[in-house]
CSV table of C-alpha atoms in Angstrom, one decimal:
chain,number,residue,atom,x,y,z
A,1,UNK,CA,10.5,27.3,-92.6
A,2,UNK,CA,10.7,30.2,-90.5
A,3,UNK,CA,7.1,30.3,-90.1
A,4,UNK,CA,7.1,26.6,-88.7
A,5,UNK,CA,9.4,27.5,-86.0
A,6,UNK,CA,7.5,30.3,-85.2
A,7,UNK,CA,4.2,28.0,-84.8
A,8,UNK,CA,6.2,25.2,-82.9
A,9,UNK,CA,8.1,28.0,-80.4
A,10,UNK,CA,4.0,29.0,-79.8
A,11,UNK,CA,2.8,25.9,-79.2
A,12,UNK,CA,5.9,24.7,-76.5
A,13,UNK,CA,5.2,28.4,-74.9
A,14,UNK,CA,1.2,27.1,-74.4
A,15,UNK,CA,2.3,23.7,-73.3
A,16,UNK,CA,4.7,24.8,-70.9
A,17,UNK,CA,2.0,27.7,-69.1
A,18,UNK,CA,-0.9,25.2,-69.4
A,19,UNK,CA,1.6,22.4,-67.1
A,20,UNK,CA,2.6,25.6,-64.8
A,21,UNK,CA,-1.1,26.3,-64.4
A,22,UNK,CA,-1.7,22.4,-63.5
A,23,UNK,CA,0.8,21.8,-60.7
A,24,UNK,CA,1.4,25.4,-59.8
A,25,UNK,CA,3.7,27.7,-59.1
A,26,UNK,CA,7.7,27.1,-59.3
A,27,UNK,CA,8.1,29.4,-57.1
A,28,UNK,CA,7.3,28.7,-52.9
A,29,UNK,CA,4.7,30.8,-51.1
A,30,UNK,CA,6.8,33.1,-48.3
A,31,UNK,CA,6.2,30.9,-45.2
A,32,UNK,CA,4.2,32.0,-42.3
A,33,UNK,CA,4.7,32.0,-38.5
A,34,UNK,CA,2.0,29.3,-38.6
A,35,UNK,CA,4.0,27.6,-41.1
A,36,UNK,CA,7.0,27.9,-38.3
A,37,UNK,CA,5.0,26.7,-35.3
A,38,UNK,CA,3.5,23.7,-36.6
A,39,UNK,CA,6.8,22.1,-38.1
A,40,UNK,CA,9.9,21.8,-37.2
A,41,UNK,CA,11.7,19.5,-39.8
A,42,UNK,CA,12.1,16.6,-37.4
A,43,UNK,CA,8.9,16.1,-35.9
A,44,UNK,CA,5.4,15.6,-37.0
A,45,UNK,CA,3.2,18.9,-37.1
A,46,UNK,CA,1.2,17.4,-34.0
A,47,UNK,CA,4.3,15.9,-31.9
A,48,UNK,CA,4.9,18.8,-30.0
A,49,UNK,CA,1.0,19.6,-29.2
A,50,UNK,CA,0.9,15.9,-27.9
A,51,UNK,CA,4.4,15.9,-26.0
A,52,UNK,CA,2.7,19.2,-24.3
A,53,UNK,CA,-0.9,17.6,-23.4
A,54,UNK,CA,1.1,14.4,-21.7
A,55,UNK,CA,3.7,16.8,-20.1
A,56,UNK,CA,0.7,18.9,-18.4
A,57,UNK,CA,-1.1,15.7,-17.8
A,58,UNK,CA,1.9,14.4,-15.5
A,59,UNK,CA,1.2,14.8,-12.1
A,60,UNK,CA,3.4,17.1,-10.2
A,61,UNK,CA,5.8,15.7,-7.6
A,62,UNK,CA,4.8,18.2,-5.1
A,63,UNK,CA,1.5,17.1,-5.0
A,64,UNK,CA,2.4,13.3,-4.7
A,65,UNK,CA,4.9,14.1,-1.8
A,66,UNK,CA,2.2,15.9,-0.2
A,67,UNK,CA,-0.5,13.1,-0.8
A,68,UNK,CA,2.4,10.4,0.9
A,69,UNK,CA,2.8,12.8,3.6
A,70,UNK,CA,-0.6,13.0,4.3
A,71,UNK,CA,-1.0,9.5,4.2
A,72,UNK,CA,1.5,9.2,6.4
A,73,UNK,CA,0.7,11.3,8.9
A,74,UNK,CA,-3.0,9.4,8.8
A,75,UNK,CA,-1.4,6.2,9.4
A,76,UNK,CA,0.9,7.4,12.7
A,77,UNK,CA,-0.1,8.3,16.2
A,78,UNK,CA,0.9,11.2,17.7
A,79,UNK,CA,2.5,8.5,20.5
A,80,UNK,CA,3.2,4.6,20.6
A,81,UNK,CA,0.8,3.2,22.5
A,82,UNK,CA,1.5,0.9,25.9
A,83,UNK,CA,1.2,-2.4,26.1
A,84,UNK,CA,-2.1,-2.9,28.1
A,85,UNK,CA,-4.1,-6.2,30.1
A,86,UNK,CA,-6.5,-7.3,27.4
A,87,UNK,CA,-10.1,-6.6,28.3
A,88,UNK,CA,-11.8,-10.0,26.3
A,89,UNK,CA,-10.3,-12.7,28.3
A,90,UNK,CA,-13.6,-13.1,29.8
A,91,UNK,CA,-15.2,-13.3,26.7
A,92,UNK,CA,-12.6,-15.7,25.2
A,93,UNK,CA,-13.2,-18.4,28.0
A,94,UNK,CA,-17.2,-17.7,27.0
A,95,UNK,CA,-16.7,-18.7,23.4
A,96,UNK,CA,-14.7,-21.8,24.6
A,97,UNK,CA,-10.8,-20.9,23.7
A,98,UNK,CA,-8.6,-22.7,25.7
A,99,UNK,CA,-6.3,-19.7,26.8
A,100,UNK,CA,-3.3,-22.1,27.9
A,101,UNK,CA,-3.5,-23.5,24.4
A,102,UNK,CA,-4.6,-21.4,22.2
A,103,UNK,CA,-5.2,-22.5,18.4
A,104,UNK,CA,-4.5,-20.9,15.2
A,105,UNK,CA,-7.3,-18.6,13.9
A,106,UNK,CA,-7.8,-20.3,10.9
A,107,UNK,CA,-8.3,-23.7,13.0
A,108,UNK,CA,-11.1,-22.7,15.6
A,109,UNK,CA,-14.5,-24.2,14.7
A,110,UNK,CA,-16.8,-21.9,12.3
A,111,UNK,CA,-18.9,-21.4,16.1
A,112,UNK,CA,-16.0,-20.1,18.2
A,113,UNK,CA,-14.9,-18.2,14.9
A,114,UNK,CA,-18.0,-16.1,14.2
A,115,UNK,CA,-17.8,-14.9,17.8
A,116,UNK,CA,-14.5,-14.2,17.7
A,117,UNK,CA,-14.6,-11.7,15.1
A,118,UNK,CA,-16.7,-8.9,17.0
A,119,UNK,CA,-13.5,-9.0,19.2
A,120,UNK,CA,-11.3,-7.8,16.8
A,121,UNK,CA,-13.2,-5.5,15.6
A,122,UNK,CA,-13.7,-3.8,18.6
A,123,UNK,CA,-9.9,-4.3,19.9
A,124,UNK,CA,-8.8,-2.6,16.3
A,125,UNK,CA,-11.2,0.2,16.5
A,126,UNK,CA,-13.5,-0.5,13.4
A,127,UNK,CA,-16.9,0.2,13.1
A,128,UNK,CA,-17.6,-2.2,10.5
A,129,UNK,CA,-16.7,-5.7,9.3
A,130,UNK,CA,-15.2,-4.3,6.2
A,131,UNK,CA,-12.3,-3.3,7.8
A,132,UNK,CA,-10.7,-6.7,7.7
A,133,UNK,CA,-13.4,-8.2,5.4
A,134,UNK,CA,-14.5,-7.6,1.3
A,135,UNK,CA,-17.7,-5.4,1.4
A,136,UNK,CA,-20.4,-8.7,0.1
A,137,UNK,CA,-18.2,-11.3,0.5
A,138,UNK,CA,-16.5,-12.1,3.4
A,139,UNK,CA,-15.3,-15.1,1.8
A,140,UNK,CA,-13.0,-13.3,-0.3
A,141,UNK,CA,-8.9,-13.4,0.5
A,142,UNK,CA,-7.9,-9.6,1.7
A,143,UNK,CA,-4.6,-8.5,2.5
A,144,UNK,CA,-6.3,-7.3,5.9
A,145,UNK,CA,-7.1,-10.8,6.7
A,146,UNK,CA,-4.1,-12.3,5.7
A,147,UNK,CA,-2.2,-10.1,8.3
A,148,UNK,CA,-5.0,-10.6,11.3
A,149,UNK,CA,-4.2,-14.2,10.6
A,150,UNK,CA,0.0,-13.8,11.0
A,151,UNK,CA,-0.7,-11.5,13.9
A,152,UNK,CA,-3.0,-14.1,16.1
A,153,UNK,CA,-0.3,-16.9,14.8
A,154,UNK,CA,2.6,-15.1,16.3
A,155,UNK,CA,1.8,-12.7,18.7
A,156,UNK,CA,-1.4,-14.0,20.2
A,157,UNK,CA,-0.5,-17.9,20.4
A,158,UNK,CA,3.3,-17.7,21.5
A,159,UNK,CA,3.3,-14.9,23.9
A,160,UNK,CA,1.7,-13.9,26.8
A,161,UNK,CA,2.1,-10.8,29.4
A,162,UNK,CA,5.0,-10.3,32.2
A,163,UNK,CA,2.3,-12.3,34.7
A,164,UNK,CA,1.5,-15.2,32.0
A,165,UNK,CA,-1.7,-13.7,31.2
A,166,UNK,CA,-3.6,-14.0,28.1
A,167,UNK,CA,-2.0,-11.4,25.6
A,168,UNK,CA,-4.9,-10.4,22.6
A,169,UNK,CA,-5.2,-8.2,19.9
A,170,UNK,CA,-6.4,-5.0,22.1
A,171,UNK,CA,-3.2,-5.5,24.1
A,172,UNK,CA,-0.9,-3.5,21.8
A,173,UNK,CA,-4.2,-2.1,19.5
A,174,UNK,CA,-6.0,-0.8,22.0
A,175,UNK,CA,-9.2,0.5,20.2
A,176,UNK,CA,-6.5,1.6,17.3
A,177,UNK,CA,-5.3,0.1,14.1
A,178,UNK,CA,-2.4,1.9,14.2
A,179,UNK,CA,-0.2,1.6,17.4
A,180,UNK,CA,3.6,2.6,16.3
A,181,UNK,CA,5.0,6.4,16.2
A,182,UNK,CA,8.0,5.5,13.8
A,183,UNK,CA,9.5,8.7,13.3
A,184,UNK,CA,12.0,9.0,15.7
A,185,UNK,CA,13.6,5.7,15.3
A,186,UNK,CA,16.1,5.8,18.9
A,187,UNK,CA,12.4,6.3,20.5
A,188,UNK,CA,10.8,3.5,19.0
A,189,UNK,CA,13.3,1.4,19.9
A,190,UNK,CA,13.6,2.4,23.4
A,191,UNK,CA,9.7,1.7,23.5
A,192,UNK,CA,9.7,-1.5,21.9
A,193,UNK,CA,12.6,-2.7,24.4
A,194,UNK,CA,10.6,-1.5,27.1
A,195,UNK,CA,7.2,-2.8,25.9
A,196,UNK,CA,7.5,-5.6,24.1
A,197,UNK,CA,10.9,-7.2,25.2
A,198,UNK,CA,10.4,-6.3,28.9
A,199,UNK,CA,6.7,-6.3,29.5
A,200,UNK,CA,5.7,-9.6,27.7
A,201,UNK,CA,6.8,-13.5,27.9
A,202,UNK,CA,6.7,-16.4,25.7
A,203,UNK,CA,4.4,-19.4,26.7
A,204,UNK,CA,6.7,-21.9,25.9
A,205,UNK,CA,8.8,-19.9,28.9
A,206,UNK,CA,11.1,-19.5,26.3
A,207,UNK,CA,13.3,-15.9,26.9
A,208,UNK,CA,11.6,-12.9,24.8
A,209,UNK,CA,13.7,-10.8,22.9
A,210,UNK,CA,13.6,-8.8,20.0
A,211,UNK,CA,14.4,-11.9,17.6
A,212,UNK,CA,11.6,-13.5,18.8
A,213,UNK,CA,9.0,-11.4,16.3
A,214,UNK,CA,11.9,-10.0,14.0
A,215,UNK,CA,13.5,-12.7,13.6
A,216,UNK,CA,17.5,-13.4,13.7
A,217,UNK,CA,18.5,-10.8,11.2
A,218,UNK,CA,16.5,-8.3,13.2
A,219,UNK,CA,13.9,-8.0,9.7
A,220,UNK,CA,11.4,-4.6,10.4
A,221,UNK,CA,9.4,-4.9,7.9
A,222,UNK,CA,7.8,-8.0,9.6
A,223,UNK,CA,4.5,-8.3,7.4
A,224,UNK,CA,6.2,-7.9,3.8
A,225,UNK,CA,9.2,-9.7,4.6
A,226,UNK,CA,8.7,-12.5,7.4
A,227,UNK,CA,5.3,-13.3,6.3
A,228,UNK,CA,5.1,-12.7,2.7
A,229,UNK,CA,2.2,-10.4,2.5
A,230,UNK,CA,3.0,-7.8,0.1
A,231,UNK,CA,1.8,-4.3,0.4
């Protein structure tokens, strides 16, 4: 009897170290500092590598201020510019536009309309087409166009100088797409008043005033908000 028990004590001693040998040890290796670094209970191993790449991948705010400023600064003259006599009324009454009556842009023939547009080029100070038009396809709806449009609807059909002369695009451009020093705002308004309120007179002899291309509730942001066109 006591020899059984001896054999079965042996046998459960080799079963229980071959099972041990199998799955390994009971006991935990001693974790290492790699162990530490890559988990930290809560998160996947890679969680915190990938939270770092997209955290250096954000751009920093410093550099987008600077990148607005600069733009900024591209898009503003040193000084507004005066209002000035246009120098195409010459060439307007060549291509045929009435200048008592003049049409919307959009409604002069395809004729008068190809020889119109070397005119604004020149009285916005581009050297190409393209900056108005889709490079290959002229056809195609730009916001560019979309504001040339609104600006010959209101400004260049409805209003005319002090003296009731023709008032066109190089009257406020001048040779320059942008016209407007907006930084100090009392300035700009003083300008304005004394520019464009003072210096200029509707055709329908109508009184100008600043309503008159802002609109009664006095909107500044004429292109986005009076005409629609969003940035």
């Amino acid at each position: 009897m006591a020899a059984r028990v001896k054999h079965a004590a042996l046998a459960l001693a080799l079963l229980m170290s071959a099972f041990a040998g199998a799955c390994g040890s009971s006991t935990p290796p001693p974790e290492t500092a790699a162990d530490k670094n890559d988990f930290d209970g809560e998160s996947s191993p890679d969680e915190g590598k990938a939270t770092a790449d997209a955290e250096g991948a954000k751009p920093a705010k410093p550099e987008k201020a600077a990148e607005a400023h600069e733009e900024e600064a591209h898009e503003t003259p040193a000084k507004s510019t005066p209002l000035q006599a246009t120098k195409f009324e010459a060439d307007l009454k060549k291509i045929g536009i009435n200048l008592k009556k003049i049409p919307a842009l959009e409604k002069l023939p395809a004729a008068q309309k190809k020889k119109v547009m070397p005119l604004l080029q020149k009285a916005l100070g581009y050297d190409t087409c393209e900056g108005c038009h889709a490079e290959g396809d002229f056809k195609k709806e730009t916001r560019d166009m979309k504001v040339a449009r609104e600006m010959w609807r209101n400004f260049v059909v409805p209003l005319r100088s002090e003296s009731g002369g023709t008032l066109f695009c190089d009257s406020c451009h001048a040779g320059n797409e942008h016209v407007l020093n907006r930084k100090d705002k009392k300035a700009l308004q003083a300008f304005m008043e004394e520019e464009y309120q003072n210096k200029v007179a509707r055709a329908n002899k109508e009184d100008m005033e600043c309503g008159t291309c802002h609109g009664d509730a006095m909107e500044t942001k004429i292109i986005e908000k009076l005409w629609n066109i969003p940035k």
